[in-house]
Every structure is written in C-alpha cells, then in structure tokens.
Amino acid sequence: MLLVWLIAGSLLLVAFAGLISAAEAAISVKSRADILALAIESRTRTSLVRIAEDSGTHANALSFIRICAETTAAVLVTLAFSFSLDSLWLALVLSALLMTAVSFVLVGASPRGFGRNNADAILQVSAPVVHAVRVVLGPLADALVSFGNRVTPGVSRNSAFSSEEQLLSMVDEATELAVLEEDERALIHSIFEFNQTVIREVMVPRTDMIVIDAGESVQEATGVFLRTGVSRLPVIDGDVDEIVGILYLKDVARIGYETPAEAERLTAGAIAKPALFVPESKKADSLLAQMQAESNHLAIVVDEYGGVAGLVTIEDLIEELVGEISDEYDTELDEVVALEDDGHRVSARLAIDELGELYGIELEDDDVDTVGGLLTKHLGRLPTSGDEVTANGLVLTADRVEGRRKRLVTVVVRPTEALDEIRAALAREAAE
C-alpha cells in the first residue's frame, strides 16, 4: 500500500511541477501590458493584476516551488524503488535515470513549449494558483534570491535581459528564424545605437553649409532658396561663426506674395528667427526630443571652442533611425559606386560604419566618423590625389580633391587579400 502512495504522490508532484513550468513560460513571454490587457475580460482579474504588478517575484516563487516539487518527486521515486529492489545502488541509478527523463520531458520541454504557445489560456487558468504560491512562498523565495544576488552580484533575476547586447542578440536570432524581417532588425538596432550617437556624427559639416548674409534682401534670398532647394538658411553677419538667426522659406514666400515691394527693401537679418545652438557632443536622442518639444527643425552645432561646427536638421536625426529619406526635389548623389575587383568609389563623407557594412566588417574609430577622416588619420596629413593607406583590412586611396584647400571629395576603397580570404571562408561556412 505504501508503494502505491509513493508512486501516486510522485505522479501528482510531477503533474503539479509541469503546470508550474507552463505558467513560468507563459509569464516569461508576456509583458506587463499584455497581462493587464488579458485581465480586463478575465474571471481571474484580481490575480492577473497582481501578477502583472510584480511578475518577477511571482516567477521566482514559481521556480522555487517547481524545484521543491521535482526534488520531492525524485525522493518518493527513490523510496519506491528501494522498497521494490534489494540493491540500493540499483534503486538509486534507476530513480536517477527515470526522474531525469521525466523532469526533462514532463516538467521541462513539453510544458514550457505549451506554456509559450498558449500563454493567454495558461495564465487565465493558473493565475489564482500562481498568486497563491507567491503569497505563501514569496518571502522565502525572495530571501533566497537576495542571497543569490550577493553570491553573484550585478545579475538581475527579475529581468529577461541583463544587457542591451543580450536583447540585440535575441533580435538577431529572431531574424534568422524569420520571426522578424531584416528591415525590422535593422530598425531595432538603429534605435539602440541612436542613444549613443553624438551630433557630430550626423551633422552637415561647416564646409558644406549653405548660408546667407544678413544684409541680403528677401528677393535675393528667394533666389538662394530656389537654387539650393533648402527650406531654411542660417543667416550670418559676415562670418559663419557669427550666426544671427535662421531664415525660413515660408516667411520669404509670404512677403514676396503679400507685399512684393517689401521684398527688395527687407533684409534676411530683419526677418530671421532665433537659432537653436547645441554642442557637438550632445546625444542625438536628446536633441531629437528637444527639437520635437520646441517645434524646431534646424539646430546650429557648436564645437568646444565656441565656433560653428555645422548644422543638423530633424530630418538628419530621423534618417539615423529609419535610413535615407528623399523626396521628389532631392538631388540623388551616388555615395557608393561599385568598381572592378570588389572595389568601390565612395564619398569622403561616407560614415565609416556604412563602409564596414559594405564589406561585412565592423569599423569603429573614436577619433573620426567618415572615410575621408579615416584616410587622413592614417596618412598623418591632408591627402592629395593618389595617396594610399591600409586600415582595418581595406586599402583607401584618395581619388579626387578640389578647391584651394584641397578638400577630399571621393575615396577608392578595395579589400586587402587577407580580408578577401576571411570573407570567402565565412561565405563557405554560411553556405554549409
């Protein structure tokens, strides 16, 4: 009779552990908002709300009681074998083998998979039990978790992800499994990288800024707007470092339409609006929030010495998140032109991380942001046409320079033989 009770007890404990395991899995795949939404039309509303408010602690309590149930079931099975067999060692071996298989299949793999795939149903059914376990065993589980945190400090037991890298790795894995599209993966990566991006990396540099002098008339400003296709112009007082405001196309167009006679008399400085000045070290996400709050579409970027380093628009910031945005009036410029032998002619202003993506490698440099800057850094002087350096497995050759200042315009990039061999090996490995 005792043998029957031992077997029945172990079966009940295994079934209970399986239910708890399924509930654990269901909680792990549902966010707080998901659980609260589920509670709205559920009979177990109160328990679900409690779970949503503190899902981490509920999960800890479930993990604790599941381990208790599995351990107790293993002890009962061992006792049942020891009563049935003459050899204690044989009883121990058989019970260990049996409970390992049972725990893996009936408590681990099957219930967890079922819980993840049917999370809503599992949560609604098990919510009262889950919350009851939390109330009864929560303090003990919390104490053990606190002890565990002291043993391994810095690791959170209440968080599904301990770092951004872990979350991004999960995103990459989801893309490989076709759960996410490639463009969705790229967008998620861009969002995480955005808060580490400084304005200096996305601004239009001072040398490429289009400006207008404060003394120019509104009529002359109209011509500048039409020739350049921009909708806002920094207004300077004789020097680019002396920016007195921002001239808006809509103000110029309004004056030209309503009072054409005033267009020749009024100057750009007279109707310019105050400019927003930001340091080049400001984070892109912080500036985007500021520009949204202040309804500002253009900011002047200032370097550490107080000089104008460039300008940045809200479009530049958004493009960092979603990629290049072009309208029907934008002039298409090829920043990358494919050449023979896996070479490319690229704009000197091309970001080095984009060049890295072109060749499937990771390119980072704390000192420079562009291909032209990378070439100049390794060369140690201003490049002239034909100058060549090797950096990060790439051969960079200064292609075209222009102007009295010998400004670098394009760079020819080719991979080294070593990089070619590495890329070929990776391609073969991926094909296999």
Coordinates of C-alpha atoms in Angstrom, one line a residue, residues 114-431:
F114 CA 2.9 24.5 -24.3
G115 CA 3.0 27.5 -22.0
R116 CA 4.7 29.7 -24.5
N117 CA 2.3 28.8 -27.3
N118 CA -0.8 29.1 -25.2
A119 CA 0.3 31.8 -22.8
D120 CA -3.1 33.5 -22.5
A121 CA -5.1 30.4 -21.7
I122 CA -2.4 29.1 -19.2
L123 CA -2.3 32.4 -17.4
Q124 CA -6.1 32.7 -17.0
V125 CA -6.3 29.1 -15.7
S126 CA -3.3 29.2 -13.4
A127 CA -3.5 32.8 -12.2
P128 CA -5.1 32.0 -8.8
V129 CA -2.6 29.2 -8.1
V130 CA 0.3 31.4 -9.2
H131 CA -0.7 34.2 -6.9
A132 CA -1.3 31.9 -4.0
V133 CA 2.2 30.4 -4.4
R134 CA 3.5 34.0 -4.4
V135 CA 1.7 34.8 -1.2
V136 CA 2.7 31.7 0.7
L137 CA 6.3 31.1 -0.6
G138 CA 7.2 34.6 -1.9
P139 CA 9.1 35.8 1.2
L140 CA 11.2 32.6 1.3
A141 CA 11.9 32.8 -2.4
D142 CA 12.8 36.5 -2.1
A143 CA 15.2 35.7 0.7
L144 CA 16.9 33.0 -1.4
V145 CA 17.1 35.3 -4.5
S146 CA 18.6 38.0 -2.3
F147 CA 21.2 35.6 -1.1
G148 CA 21.9 34.6 -4.7
N149 CA 22.3 38.2 -5.7
R150 CA 25.0 38.5 -3.1
V151 CA 26.8 35.4 -4.4
T152 CA 26.7 36.7 -8.0
P153 CA 26.4 40.5 -7.7
G154 CA 25.3 42.5 -10.8
V155 CA 23.0 39.8 -12.2
S156 CA 19.2 40.7 -12.0
R157 CA 16.8 37.8 -11.5
N158 CA 13.8 39.9 -12.4
S159 CA 14.9 40.9 -15.9
A160 CA 14.5 38.9 -19.0
F161 CA 17.6 40.6 -20.4
S162 CA 20.7 41.6 -18.5
S163 CA 22.2 43.9 -21.2
E164 CA 21.4 45.6 -24.5
E165 CA 23.8 43.1 -26.2
Q166 CA 21.7 40.2 -25.0
L167 CA 18.5 41.7 -26.3
L168 CA 20.0 42.6 -29.7
S169 CA 21.4 39.0 -29.9
M170 CA 17.8 37.8 -29.4
V171 CA 16.6 40.1 -32.1
D172 CA 19.3 38.7 -34.5
E173 CA 18.2 35.2 -33.6
A174 CA 14.6 36.0 -34.3
T175 CA 15.6 37.4 -37.7
E176 CA 17.4 34.2 -38.5
L177 CA 14.3 32.2 -37.6
A178 CA 12.2 34.5 -39.9
V179 CA 10.2 35.8 -36.9
L180 CA 11.4 39.3 -37.7
E181 CA 12.1 40.9 -41.1
E182 CA 15.6 42.2 -41.9
D183 CA 14.4 45.8 -42.0
E184 CA 12.8 45.4 -38.6
R185 CA 16.0 44.0 -37.2
A186 CA 17.9 47.0 -38.7
L187 CA 15.4 49.4 -37.2
I188 CA 15.7 47.9 -33.7
H189 CA 19.5 48.0 -33.9
S190 CA 19.3 51.7 -35.0
I191 CA 17.1 52.6 -32.1
F192 CA 19.7 51.1 -29.6
E193 CA 22.6 52.8 -31.4
F194 CA 20.8 56.1 -31.6
N195 CA 21.2 57.0 -27.9
Q196 CA 25.0 56.5 -28.3
T197 CA 25.2 58.7 -31.4
V198 CA 26.5 62.3 -30.9
I199 CA 25.5 65.2 -33.1
R200 CA 29.0 65.5 -34.6
E201 CA 28.4 62.1 -36.3
V202 CA 25.2 63.2 -38.2
M203 CA 25.6 66.9 -38.7
V204 CA 26.2 68.7 -42.0
P205 CA 29.8 70.0 -41.6
R206 CA 30.6 73.7 -41.7
T207 CA 32.3 73.4 -45.1
D208 CA 29.0 72.1 -46.7
M209 CA 26.7 74.6 -45.0
I210 CA 24.6 76.9 -47.2
V211 CA 24.3 80.3 -45.6
I212 CA 23.1 83.8 -46.4
D213 CA 24.4 87.2 -45.2
A214 CA 22.2 89.2 -43.0
G215 CA 22.4 92.2 -45.4
E216 CA 21.0 90.3 -48.4
S217 CA 17.5 91.3 -49.5
V218 CA 14.5 89.0 -49.3
Q219 CA 14.4 88.9 -53.1
E220 CA 18.0 87.7 -53.2
A221 CA 17.2 85.1 -50.5
T222 CA 14.4 83.8 -52.7
G223 CA 16.9 83.1 -55.4
V224 CA 19.2 81.2 -53.0
F225 CA 16.2 79.1 -51.8
L226 CA 15.3 78.2 -55.4
R227 CA 18.9 77.4 -56.4
T228 CA 19.7 75.2 -53.4
G229 CA 16.3 73.6 -52.7
V230 CA 16.5 74.1 -49.0
S231 CA 13.7 75.4 -46.8
R232 CA 15.8 77.0 -44.0
L233 CA 19.0 79.1 -44.2
P234 CA 21.4 80.1 -41.4
V235 CA 21.8 83.9 -41.5
I236 CA 25.4 85.1 -40.9
D237 CA 26.8 88.6 -40.1
G238 CA 29.9 88.5 -42.3
D239 CA 31.3 85.3 -40.9
V240 CA 30.0 81.7 -40.5
D241 CA 30.8 81.9 -36.8
E242 CA 28.5 84.9 -36.4
I243 CA 25.1 83.3 -37.0
V244 CA 22.3 85.8 -36.2
G245 CA 19.3 83.6 -36.9
I246 CA 17.5 81.2 -39.3
L247 CA 15.7 82.4 -42.4
Y248 CA 12.6 80.4 -43.3
L249 CA 11.4 79.9 -46.9
K250 CA 7.8 80.3 -45.8
D251 CA 8.5 83.8 -44.5
V252 CA 10.3 84.8 -47.7
A253 CA 7.4 83.4 -49.8
R254 CA 4.8 85.1 -47.7
I255 CA 6.5 88.5 -48.1
G256 CA 7.0 88.0 -51.8
Y257 CA 3.3 87.1 -52.3
E258 CA 1.7 89.6 -49.9
T259 CA 4.0 92.6 -50.2
P260 CA 6.2 92.3 -53.3
A261 CA 7.5 95.8 -52.9
E262 CA 9.0 94.9 -49.5
A263 CA 11.0 92.0 -50.9
E264 CA 13.7 94.4 -52.1
R265 CA 13.8 96.6 -49.0
L266 CA 13.7 94.0 -46.2
T267 CA 16.9 92.1 -45.4
A268 CA 17.3 88.5 -44.4
G269 CA 18.5 89.6 -41.0
A270 CA 15.4 91.6 -40.4
I271 CA 13.0 88.6 -40.7
A272 CA 15.3 85.8 -39.4
K273 CA 14.1 83.8 -36.4
P274 CA 16.3 83.0 -33.4
A275 CA 18.6 80.0 -34.0
L276 CA 19.0 77.0 -31.7
F277 CA 22.6 76.3 -30.7
V278 CA 23.7 72.9 -29.5
P279 CA 27.1 71.4 -28.5
E280 CA 28.5 68.8 -30.9
S281 CA 28.8 66.4 -28.0
K282 CA 25.1 66.3 -27.4
K283 CA 23.4 63.0 -27.9
A284 CA 21.2 62.5 -30.9
D285 CA 18.2 61.2 -29.0
S286 CA 18.3 64.1 -26.5
L287 CA 18.4 66.6 -29.4
L288 CA 15.5 64.9 -31.2
A289 CA 13.4 65.2 -28.1
Q290 CA 14.3 68.8 -27.6
M291 CA 13.6 69.7 -31.2
Q292 CA 10.2 68.0 -31.0
A293 CA 9.3 69.8 -27.8
E294 CA 10.3 73.2 -29.2
S295 CA 9.0 72.6 -32.7
N296 CA 12.4 73.3 -34.1
H297 CA 13.6 71.7 -37.3
L298 CA 17.2 73.0 -37.5
A299 CA 20.0 73.5 -35.0
I300 CA 23.4 75.1 -35.3
V301 CA 26.2 72.8 -33.9
V302 CA 28.9 74.5 -31.9
D303 CA 32.3 72.9 -31.2
E304 CA 34.2 73.0 -27.8
Y305 CA 35.9 76.3 -28.8
G306 CA 32.7 78.1 -29.5
G307 CA 33.0 78.1 -33.3
V308 CA 30.3 76.8 -35.6
A309 CA 31.0 73.1 -36.5
G310 CA 28.0 72.6 -38.7
L311 CA 24.2 72.2 -38.6
V312 CA 21.8 69.4 -38.0
T313 CA 18.1 69.1 -39.1
I314 CA 15.4 66.9 -37.6
E315 CA 15.5 65.0 -40.9
D316 CA 19.1 64.1 -40.3
L317 CA 18.2 62.7 -36.9
I318 CA 15.3 60.7 -38.2
E319 CA 17.4 59.3 -41.0
E320 CA 19.7 57.8 -38.4
L321 CA 16.8 55.7 -37.3
V322 CA 15.0 54.8 -40.5
G323 CA 17.6 55.3 -43.2
E324 CA 17.9 57.8 -46.0
I325 CA 14.8 59.9 -46.8
S326 CA 14.4 61.5 -50.2
D327 CA 11.7 63.5 -51.8
E328 CA 11.0 64.4 -55.4
Y329 CA 13.1 67.6 -55.1
D330 CA 16.2 65.9 -53.7
T331 CA 19.2 65.5 -56.0
E332 CA 20.3 61.9 -56.0
L333 CA 24.1 61.6 -55.3
D334 CA 25.8 58.3 -55.5
E335 CA 27.8 58.0 -52.3
V336 CA 28.9 54.5 -53.3
V337 CA 29.9 53.4 -56.9
A338 CA 30.9 49.8 -57.5
L339 CA 34.2 49.2 -59.3
E340 CA 36.0 46.1 -60.5
D341 CA 37.8 43.7 -58.2
D342 CA 35.3 44.3 -55.4
G343 CA 36.3 48.0 -55.2
H344 CA 34.1 51.0 -54.5
R345 CA 34.4 54.7 -55.1
V346 CA 32.8 56.3 -52.1
S347 CA 32.1 59.8 -50.9
A348 CA 34.7 61.1 -48.4
R349 CA 31.8 62.0 -46.2
L350 CA 30.5 58.4 -46.1
A351 CA 30.3 57.2 -42.4
I352 CA 32.9 54.5 -41.6
D353 CA 30.2 52.2 -40.1
E354 CA 28.4 52.3 -43.5
L355 CA 31.7 51.4 -45.2
G356 CA 32.0 48.5 -42.8
E357 CA 28.5 47.2 -43.7
L358 CA 29.5 47.4 -47.3
Y359 CA 32.3 44.9 -46.7
G360 CA 30.7 42.9 -43.9
I361 CA 33.1 44.0 -41.2
E362 CA 32.8 46.2 -38.1
L363 CA 34.6 49.6 -38.5
E364 CA 34.8 51.8 -35.5
D365 CA 37.0 54.7 -34.6
D366 CA 36.7 57.1 -31.7
D367 CA 38.6 59.9 -33.5
V368 CA 36.9 60.1 -36.9
D369 CA 33.5 59.5 -38.3
T370 CA 34.0 59.5 -42.1
V371 CA 36.0 57.6 -44.7
G372 CA 37.9 60.8 -45.5
G373 CA 38.7 61.3 -41.8
L374 CA 39.9 57.7 -41.6
L375 CA 42.2 58.2 -44.6
T376 CA 43.6 61.5 -43.2
K377 CA 44.2 60.0 -39.8
H378 CA 46.2 57.0 -41.0
L379 CA 48.1 59.2 -43.6
G380 CA 49.0 61.8 -40.9
R381 CA 48.5 64.8 -43.2
L382 CA 46.0 66.3 -45.6
P383 CA 45.7 63.8 -48.5
T384 CA 46.4 64.5 -52.1
S385 CA 45.1 62.6 -55.1
G386 CA 46.8 59.1 -55.2
D387 CA 47.7 58.9 -51.6
E388 CA 47.1 55.4 -50.2
V389 CA 46.9 53.8 -46.8
T390 CA 45.8 50.4 -45.4
A391 CA 43.4 50.4 -42.5
N392 CA 41.2 47.6 -41.0
G393 CA 41.8 45.3 -43.9
L394 CA 40.9 47.9 -46.5
V395 CA 43.1 49.9 -48.9
L396 CA 42.0 53.5 -49.1
T397 CA 43.1 55.7 -52.0
A398 CA 42.5 59.4 -52.2
D399 CA 40.7 59.8 -55.5
R400 CA 39.5 63.4 -56.1
V401 CA 40.4 66.6 -54.3
E402 CA 39.2 70.0 -55.2
G403 CA 39.5 73.7 -54.3
R404 CA 42.3 75.7 -53.0
R405 CA 42.1 73.9 -49.7
K406 CA 42.5 70.6 -51.5
R407 CA 39.3 69.2 -50.0
L408 CA 38.9 65.4 -50.4
V409 CA 35.8 64.5 -52.3
T410 CA 36.0 60.8 -53.1
V411 CA 38.0 57.8 -52.0
V412 CA 38.6 54.5 -53.7
V413 CA 38.3 51.5 -51.4
R414 CA 39.4 48.0 -52.0
P415 CA 39.8 45.0 -49.7
T416 CA 43.2 43.5 -48.9
E417 CA 43.9 39.9 -49.9
A418 CA 43.7 38.9 -46.2
L419 CA 40.2 40.3 -45.9
D420 CA 39.1 38.6 -49.1
E421 CA 40.2 35.3 -47.7
I422 CA 38.4 35.8 -44.5
R423 CA 35.2 36.8 -46.3
A424 CA 35.4 33.8 -48.6
A425 CA 35.8 31.5 -45.6
L426 CA 32.8 33.0 -43.9
A427 CA 30.8 32.7 -47.1
R428 CA 31.7 29.0 -47.4
E429 CA 30.8 28.4 -43.7
A430 CA 27.4 30.1 -44.2
A431 CA 26.7 28.0 -47.3

